[in-house]
PDB file of C-alpha atoms in Angstrom:
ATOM      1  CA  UNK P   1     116.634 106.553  98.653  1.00 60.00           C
ATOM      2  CA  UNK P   2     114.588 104.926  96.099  1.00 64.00           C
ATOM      3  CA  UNK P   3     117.953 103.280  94.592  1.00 70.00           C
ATOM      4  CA  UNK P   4     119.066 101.892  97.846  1.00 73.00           C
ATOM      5  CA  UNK P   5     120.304  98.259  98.855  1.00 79.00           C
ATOM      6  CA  UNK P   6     117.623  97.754 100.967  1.00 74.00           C
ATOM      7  CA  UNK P   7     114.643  99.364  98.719  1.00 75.00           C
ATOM      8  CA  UNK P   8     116.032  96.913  95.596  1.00 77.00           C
ATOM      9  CA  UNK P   9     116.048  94.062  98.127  1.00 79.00           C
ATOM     10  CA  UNK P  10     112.387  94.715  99.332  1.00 80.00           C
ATOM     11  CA  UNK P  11     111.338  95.512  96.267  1.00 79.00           C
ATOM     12  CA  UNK P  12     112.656  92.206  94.605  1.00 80.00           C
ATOM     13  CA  UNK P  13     110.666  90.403  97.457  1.00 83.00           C
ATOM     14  CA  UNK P  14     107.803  92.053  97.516  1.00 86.00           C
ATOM     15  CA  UNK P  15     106.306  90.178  94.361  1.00 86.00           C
ATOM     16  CA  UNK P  16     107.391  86.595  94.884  1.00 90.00           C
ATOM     17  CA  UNK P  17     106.218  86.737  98.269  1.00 90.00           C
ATOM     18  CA  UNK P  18     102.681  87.900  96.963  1.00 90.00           C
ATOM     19  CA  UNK P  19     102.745  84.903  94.762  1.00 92.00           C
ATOM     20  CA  UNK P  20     103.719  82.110  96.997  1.00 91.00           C
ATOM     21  CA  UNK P  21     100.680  83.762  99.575  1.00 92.00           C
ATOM     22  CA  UNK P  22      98.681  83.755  96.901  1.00 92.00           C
ATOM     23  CA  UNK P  23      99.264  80.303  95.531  1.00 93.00           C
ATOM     24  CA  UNK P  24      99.301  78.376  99.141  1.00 92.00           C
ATOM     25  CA  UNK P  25      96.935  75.674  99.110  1.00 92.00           C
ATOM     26  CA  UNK P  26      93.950  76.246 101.933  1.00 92.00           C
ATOM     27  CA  UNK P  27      94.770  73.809 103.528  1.00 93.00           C
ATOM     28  CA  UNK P  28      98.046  74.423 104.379  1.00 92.00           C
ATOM     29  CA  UNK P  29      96.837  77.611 106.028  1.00 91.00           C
ATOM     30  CA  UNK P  30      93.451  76.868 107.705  1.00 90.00           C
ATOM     31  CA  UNK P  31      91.997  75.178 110.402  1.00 88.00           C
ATOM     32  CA  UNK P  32      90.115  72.028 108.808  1.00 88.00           C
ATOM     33  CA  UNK P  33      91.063  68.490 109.237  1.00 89.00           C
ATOM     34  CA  UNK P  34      92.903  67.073 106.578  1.00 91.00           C
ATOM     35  CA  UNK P  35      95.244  63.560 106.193  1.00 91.00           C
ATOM     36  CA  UNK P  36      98.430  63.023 108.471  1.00 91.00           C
ATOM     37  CA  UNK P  37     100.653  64.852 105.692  1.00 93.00           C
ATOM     38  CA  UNK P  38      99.055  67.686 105.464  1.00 94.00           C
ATOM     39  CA  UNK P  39      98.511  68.198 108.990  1.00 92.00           C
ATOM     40  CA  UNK P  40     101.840  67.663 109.211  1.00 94.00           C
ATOM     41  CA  UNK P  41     103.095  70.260 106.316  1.00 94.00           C
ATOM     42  CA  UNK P  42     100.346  72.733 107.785  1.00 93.00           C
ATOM     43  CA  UNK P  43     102.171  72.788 111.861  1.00 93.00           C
ATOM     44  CA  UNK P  44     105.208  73.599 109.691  1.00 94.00           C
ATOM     45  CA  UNK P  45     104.131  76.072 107.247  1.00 93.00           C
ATOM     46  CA  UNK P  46     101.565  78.005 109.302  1.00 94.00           C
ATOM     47  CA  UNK P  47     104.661  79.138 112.244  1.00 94.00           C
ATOM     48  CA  UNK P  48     106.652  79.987 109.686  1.00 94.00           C
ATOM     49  CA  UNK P  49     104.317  82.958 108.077  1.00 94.00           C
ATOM     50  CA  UNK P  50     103.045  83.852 111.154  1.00 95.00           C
ATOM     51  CA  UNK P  51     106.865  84.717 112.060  1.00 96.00           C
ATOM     52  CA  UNK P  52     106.924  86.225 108.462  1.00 95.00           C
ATOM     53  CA  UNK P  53     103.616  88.224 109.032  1.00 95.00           C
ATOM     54  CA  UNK P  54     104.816  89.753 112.698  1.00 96.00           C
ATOM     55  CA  UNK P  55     107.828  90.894 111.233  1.00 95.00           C
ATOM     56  CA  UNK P  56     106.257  92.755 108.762  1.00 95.00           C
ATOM     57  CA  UNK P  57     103.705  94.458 110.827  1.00 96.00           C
ATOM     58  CA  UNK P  58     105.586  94.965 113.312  1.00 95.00           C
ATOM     59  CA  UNK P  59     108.565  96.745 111.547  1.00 94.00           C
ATOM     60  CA  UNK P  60     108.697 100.607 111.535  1.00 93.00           C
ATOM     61  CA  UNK P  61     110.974 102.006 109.336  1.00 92.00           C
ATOM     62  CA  UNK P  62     111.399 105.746 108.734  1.00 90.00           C
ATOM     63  CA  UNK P  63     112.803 106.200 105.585  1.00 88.00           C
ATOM     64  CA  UNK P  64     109.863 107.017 102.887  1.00 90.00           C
ATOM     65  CA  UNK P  65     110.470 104.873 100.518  1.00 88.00           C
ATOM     66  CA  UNK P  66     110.977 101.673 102.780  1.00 90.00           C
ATOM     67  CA  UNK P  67     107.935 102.324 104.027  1.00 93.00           C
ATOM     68  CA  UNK P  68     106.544 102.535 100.346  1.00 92.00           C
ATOM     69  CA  UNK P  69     108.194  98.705 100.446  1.00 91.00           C
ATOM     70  CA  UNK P  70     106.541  98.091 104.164  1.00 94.00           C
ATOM     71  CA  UNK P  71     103.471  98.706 102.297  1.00 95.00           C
ATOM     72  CA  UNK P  72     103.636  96.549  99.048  1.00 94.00           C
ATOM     73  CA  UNK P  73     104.934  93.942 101.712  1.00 94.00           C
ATOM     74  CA  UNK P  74     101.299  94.603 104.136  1.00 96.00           C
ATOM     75  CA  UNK P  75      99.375  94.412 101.334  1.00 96.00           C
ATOM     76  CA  UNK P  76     100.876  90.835 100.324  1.00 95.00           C
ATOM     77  CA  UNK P  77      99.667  89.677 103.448  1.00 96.00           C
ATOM     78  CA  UNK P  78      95.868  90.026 102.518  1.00 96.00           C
ATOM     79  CA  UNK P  79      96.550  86.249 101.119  1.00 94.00           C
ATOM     80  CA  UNK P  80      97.596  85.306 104.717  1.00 95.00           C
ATOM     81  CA  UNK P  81      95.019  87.124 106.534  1.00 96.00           C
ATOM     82  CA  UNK P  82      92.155  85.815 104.721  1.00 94.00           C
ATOM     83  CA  UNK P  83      92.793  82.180 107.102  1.00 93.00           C
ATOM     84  CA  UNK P  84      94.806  84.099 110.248  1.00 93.00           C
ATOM     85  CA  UNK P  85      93.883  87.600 111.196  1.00 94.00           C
ATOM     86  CA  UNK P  86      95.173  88.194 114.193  1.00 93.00           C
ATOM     87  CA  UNK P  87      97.792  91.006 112.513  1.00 95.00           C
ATOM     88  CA  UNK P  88      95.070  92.261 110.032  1.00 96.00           C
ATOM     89  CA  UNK P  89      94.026  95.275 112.247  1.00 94.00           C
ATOM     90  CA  UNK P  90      97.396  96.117 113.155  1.00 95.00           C
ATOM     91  CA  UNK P  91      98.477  95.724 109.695  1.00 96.00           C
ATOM     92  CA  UNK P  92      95.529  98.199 108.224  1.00 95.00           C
ATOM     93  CA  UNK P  93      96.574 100.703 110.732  1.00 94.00           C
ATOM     94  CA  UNK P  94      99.764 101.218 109.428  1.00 95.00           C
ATOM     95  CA  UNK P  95      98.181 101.944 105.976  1.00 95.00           C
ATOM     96  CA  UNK P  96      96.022 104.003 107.428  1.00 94.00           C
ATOM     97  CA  UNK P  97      98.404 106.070 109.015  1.00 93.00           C
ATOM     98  CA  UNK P  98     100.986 106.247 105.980  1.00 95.00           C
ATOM     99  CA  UNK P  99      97.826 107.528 103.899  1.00 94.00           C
ATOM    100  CA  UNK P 100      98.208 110.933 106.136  1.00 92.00           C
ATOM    101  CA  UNK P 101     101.895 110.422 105.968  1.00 92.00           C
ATOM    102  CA  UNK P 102     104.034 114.121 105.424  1.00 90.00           C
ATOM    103  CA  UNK P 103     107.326 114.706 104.945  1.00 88.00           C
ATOM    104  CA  UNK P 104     109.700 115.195 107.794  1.00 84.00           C
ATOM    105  CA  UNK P 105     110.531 118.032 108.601  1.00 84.00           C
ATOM    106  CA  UNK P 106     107.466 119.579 107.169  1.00 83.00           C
ATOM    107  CA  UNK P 107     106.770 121.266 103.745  1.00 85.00           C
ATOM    108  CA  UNK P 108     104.441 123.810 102.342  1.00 82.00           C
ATOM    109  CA  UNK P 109     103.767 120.976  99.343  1.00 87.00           C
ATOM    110  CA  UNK P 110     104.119 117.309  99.708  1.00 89.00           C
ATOM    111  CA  UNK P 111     107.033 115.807  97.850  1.00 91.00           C
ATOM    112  CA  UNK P 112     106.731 113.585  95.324  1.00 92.00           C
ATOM    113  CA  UNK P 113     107.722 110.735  97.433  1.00 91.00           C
ATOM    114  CA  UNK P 114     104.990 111.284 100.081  1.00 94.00           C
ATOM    115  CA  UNK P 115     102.592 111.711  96.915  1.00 93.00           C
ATOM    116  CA  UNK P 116     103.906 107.863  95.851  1.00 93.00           C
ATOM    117  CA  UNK P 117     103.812 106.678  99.382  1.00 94.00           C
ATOM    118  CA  UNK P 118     100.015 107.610  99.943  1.00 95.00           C
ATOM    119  CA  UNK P 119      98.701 107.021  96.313  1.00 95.00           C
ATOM    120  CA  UNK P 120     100.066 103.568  97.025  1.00 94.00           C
ATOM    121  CA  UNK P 121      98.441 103.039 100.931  1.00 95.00           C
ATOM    122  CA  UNK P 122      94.833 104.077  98.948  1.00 95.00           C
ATOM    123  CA  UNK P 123      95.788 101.414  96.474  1.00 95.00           C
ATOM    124  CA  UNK P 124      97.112  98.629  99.256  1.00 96.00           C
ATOM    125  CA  UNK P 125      93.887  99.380 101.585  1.00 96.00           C
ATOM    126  CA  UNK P 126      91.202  98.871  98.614  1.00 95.00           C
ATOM    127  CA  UNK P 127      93.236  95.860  98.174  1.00 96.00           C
ATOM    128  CA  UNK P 128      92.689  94.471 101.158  1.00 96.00           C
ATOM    129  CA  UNK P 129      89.231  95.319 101.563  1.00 95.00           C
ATOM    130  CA  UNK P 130      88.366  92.856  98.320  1.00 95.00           C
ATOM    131  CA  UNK P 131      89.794  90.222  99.794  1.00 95.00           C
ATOM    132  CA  UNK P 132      88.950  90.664 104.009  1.00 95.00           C
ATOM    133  CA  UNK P 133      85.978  92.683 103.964  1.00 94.00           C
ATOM    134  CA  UNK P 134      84.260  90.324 106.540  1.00 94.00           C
ATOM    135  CA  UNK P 135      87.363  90.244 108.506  1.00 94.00           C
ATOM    136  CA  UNK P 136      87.295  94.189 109.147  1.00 93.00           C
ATOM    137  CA  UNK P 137      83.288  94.376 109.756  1.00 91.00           C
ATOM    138  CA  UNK P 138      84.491  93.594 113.894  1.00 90.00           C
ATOM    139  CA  UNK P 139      86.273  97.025 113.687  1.00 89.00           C
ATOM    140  CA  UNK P 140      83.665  99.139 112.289  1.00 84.00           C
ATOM    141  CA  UNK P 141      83.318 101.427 114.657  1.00 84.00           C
ATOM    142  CA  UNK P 142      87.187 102.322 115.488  1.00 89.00           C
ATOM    143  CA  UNK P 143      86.943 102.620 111.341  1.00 87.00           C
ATOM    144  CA  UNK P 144      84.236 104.921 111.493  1.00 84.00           C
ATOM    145  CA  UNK P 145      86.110 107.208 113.593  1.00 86.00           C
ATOM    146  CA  UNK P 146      89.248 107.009 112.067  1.00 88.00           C
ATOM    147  CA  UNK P 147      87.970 107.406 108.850  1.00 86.00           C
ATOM    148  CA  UNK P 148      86.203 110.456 110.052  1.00 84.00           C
ATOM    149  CA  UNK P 149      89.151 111.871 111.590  1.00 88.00           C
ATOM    150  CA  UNK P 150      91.129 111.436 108.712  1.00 89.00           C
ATOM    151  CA  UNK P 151      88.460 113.014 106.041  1.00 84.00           C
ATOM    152  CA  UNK P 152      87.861 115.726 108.576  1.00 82.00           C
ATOM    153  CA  UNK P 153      91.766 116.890 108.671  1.00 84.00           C
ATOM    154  CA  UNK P 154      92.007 118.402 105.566  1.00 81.00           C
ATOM    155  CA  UNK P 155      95.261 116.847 104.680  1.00 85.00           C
ATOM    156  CA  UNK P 156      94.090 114.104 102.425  1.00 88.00           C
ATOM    157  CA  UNK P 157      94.121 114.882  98.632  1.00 88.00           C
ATOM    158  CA  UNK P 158      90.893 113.997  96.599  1.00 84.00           C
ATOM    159  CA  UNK P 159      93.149 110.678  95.579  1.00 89.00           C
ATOM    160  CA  UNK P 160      93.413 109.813  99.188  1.00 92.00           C
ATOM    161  CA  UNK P 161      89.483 110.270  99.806  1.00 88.00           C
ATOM    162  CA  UNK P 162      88.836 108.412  97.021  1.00 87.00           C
ATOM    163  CA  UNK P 163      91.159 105.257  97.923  1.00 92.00           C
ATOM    164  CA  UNK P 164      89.623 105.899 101.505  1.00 92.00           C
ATOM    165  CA  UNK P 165      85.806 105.730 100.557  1.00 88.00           C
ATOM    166  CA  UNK P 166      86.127 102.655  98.502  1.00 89.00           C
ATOM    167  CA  UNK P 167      88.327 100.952 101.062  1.00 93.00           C
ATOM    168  CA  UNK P 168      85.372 101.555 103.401  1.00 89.00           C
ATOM    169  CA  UNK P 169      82.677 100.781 100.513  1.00 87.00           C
ATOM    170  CA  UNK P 170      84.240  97.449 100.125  1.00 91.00           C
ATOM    171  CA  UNK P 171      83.962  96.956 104.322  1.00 91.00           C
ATOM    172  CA  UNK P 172      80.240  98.477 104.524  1.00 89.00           C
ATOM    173  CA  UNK P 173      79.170  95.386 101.627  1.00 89.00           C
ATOM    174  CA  UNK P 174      80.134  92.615 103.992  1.00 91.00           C
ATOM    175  CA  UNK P 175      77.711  94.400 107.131  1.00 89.00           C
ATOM    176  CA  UNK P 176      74.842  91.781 107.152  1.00 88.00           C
ATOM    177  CA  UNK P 177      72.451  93.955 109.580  1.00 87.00           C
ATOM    178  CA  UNK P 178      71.058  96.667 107.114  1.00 87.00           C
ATOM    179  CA  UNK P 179      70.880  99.162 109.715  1.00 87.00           C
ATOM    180  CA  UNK P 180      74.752  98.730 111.025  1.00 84.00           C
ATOM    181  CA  UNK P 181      75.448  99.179 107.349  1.00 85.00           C
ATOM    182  CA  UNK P 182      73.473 102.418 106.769  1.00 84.00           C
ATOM    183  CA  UNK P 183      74.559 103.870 109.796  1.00 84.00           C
ATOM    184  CA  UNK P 184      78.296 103.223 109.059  1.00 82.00           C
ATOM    185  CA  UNK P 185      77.985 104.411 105.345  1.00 79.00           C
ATOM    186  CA  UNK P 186      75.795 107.745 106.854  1.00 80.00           C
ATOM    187  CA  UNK P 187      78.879 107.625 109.817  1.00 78.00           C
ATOM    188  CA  UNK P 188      81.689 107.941 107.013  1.00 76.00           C
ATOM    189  CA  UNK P 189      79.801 109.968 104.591  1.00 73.00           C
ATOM    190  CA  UNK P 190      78.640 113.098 106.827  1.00 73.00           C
ATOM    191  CA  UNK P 191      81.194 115.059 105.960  1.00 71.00           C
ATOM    192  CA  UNK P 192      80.329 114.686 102.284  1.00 71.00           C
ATOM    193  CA  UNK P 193      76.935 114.884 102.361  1.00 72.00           C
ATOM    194  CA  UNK P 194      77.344 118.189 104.442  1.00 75.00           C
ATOM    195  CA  UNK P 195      79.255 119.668 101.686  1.00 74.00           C
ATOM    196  CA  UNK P 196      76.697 119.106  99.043  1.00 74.00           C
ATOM    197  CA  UNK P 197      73.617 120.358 101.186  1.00 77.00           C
ATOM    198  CA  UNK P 198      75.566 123.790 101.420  1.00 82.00           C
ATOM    199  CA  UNK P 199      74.162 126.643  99.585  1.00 84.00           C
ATOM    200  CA  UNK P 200      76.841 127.229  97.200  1.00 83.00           C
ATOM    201  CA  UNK P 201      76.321 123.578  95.926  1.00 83.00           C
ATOM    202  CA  UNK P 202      72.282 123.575  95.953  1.00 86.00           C
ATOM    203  CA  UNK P 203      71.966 126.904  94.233  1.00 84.00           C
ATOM    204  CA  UNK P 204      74.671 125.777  91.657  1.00 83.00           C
ATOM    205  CA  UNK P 205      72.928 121.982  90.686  1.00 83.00           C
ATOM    206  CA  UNK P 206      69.301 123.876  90.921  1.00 86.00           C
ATOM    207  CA  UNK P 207      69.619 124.625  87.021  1.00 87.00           C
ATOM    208  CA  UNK P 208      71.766 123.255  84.077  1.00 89.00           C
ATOM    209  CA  UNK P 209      73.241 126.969  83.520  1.00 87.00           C
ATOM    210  CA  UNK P 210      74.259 127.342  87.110  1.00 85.00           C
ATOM    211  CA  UNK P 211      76.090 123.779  87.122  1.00 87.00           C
ATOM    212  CA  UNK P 212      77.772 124.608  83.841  1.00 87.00           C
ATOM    213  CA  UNK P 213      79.030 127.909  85.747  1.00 87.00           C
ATOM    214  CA  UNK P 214      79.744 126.278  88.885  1.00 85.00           C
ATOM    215  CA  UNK P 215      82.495 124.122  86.800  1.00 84.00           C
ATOM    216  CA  UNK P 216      83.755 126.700  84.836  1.00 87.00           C
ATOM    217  CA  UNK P 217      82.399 125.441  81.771  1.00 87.00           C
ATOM    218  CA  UNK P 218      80.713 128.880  80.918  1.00 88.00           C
ATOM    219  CA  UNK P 219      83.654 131.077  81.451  1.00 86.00           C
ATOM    220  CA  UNK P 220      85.997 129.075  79.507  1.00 82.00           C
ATOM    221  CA  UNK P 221      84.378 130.754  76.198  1.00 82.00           C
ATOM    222  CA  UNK P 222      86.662 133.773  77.449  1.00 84.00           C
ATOM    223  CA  UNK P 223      90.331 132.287  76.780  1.00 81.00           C
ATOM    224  CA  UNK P 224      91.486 134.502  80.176  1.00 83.00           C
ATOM    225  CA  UNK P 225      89.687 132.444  82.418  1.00 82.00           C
ATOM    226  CA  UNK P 226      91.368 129.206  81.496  1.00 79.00           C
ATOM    227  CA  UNK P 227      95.017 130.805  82.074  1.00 84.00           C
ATOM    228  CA  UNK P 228      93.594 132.808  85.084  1.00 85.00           C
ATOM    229  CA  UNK P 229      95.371 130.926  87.993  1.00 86.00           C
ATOM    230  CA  UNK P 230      92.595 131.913  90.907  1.00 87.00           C
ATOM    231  CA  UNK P 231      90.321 130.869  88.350  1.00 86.00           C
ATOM    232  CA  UNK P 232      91.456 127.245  88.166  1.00 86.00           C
ATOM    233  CA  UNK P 233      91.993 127.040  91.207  1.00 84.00           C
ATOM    234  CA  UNK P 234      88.417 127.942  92.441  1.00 85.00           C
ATOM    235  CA  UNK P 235      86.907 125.453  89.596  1.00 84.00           C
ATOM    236  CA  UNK P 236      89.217 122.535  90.744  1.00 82.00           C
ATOM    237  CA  UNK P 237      88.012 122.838  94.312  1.00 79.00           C
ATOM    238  CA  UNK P 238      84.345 123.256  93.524  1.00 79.00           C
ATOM    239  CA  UNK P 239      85.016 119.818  91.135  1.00 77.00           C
ATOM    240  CA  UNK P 240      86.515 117.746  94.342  1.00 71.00           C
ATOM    241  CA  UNK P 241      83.497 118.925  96.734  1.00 72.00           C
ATOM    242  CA  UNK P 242      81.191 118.191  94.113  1.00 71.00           C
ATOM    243  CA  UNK P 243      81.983 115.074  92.561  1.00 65.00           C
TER     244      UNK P 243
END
């Protein structure tokens, strides 16, 4: 549970390990060639998070909320990665897959602790991407697909799309070749752009009164509407495939 040993543990080590990642001096992290002593504080430091780094990625717990903690911990590591990558892809896999996490067994409506647990994936993945966007543009393809698999499956929530298409924004800004980078934004996008070419989205933007319908905006002069639960419904999924 969210009051557990462990989770209070984690979570009191979550944020002083983001700071001391986040305040190591370059050098003591990358490959350049510096004086005796810091060589000699780098070939101590360096084996020590990379030890740090494997265990994280390479943990799998099963209990929601410590992989809420696995998470905050992955995205700590975007510090680390930015010198050594070699658990970057590994590590954005994991958020990748907790973004389509579910409850286990299955229910008809996510829990609020898988709603936490993905929110907070979206939040750890855009993070990443600000700081390693370079770093991921090797992997654009296998994040192409994934990215399409994922948007095609129906079970993200307009949250999780939006956490997803700025994580891959971030990525598609550090493609140098023009045409990779159109063809990997088109790639991610055709889902999207398929939904707005439909007819029930070009007859709806083709005048102001038909948008203003389209969102409900019309009918909510008659107070019914606004209480009318189908109603809602129908304008709230017409807003997400719009907008």
């Amino acid at each position: 549970t969210m009051r557990a040993t462990a989770c209070l543990q984690l979570e009191g080590a979550t944020q002083p390990l983001d700071n001391i990642l986040h305040g190591l001096p370059q050098w003591s992290i990358d490959d350049g060639n510096y004086d005796e002593k810091r060589n000699r504080i780098r070939s101590i430091v360096r084996p020590l998070l990379s030890e740090v780094a494997n265990m994280i990625v390479s943990w799998n717990p099963n209990d929601i909320w410590l992989k809420f903690r696995r998470t905050l911990l992955l995205e700590a590591l975007k510090h680390y990665w930015k010198y050594e990558p070699s658990t970057l892809p590994t590590g954005v896999d994991s958020l990748l897959l907790y973004l389509s996490a579910t409850d286990n067994p299955p229910k008809e409506r996510h829990s609020e602790d898988i709603i936490g647990l993905r929110k907070k994936c979206g939040v750890s993945l855009v993070a990443v991407s600000k700081v390693v966007p370079d770093l991921l543009v090797p992997w654009l393809s296998q994040l192409s697909g994934r990215a399409k698999t994922l948007l095609t499956s129906g079970g993200l929530s307009p949250v999780n799309e939006m956490h997803l298409y700025e994580f891959l924004s971030s990525v598609a800004t550090a493609v140098e070749n023009p045409v990779d980078r159109s063809n990997f934004v088109a790639d991610v996008l055709a889902s999207s752009i398929q939904s707005l070419e439909s007819p029930n989205i070009q007859n709806a933007i083709q005048s102001t009164e038909g948008l203003l319908s389209f969102m409900g905006i019309t009918q909510a002069i008659n107070p019914v509407c606004v209480t009318d639960r189908d109603f809602v419904k129908k304008v709230n999924t017409d807003f997400v495939i719009l907008f």
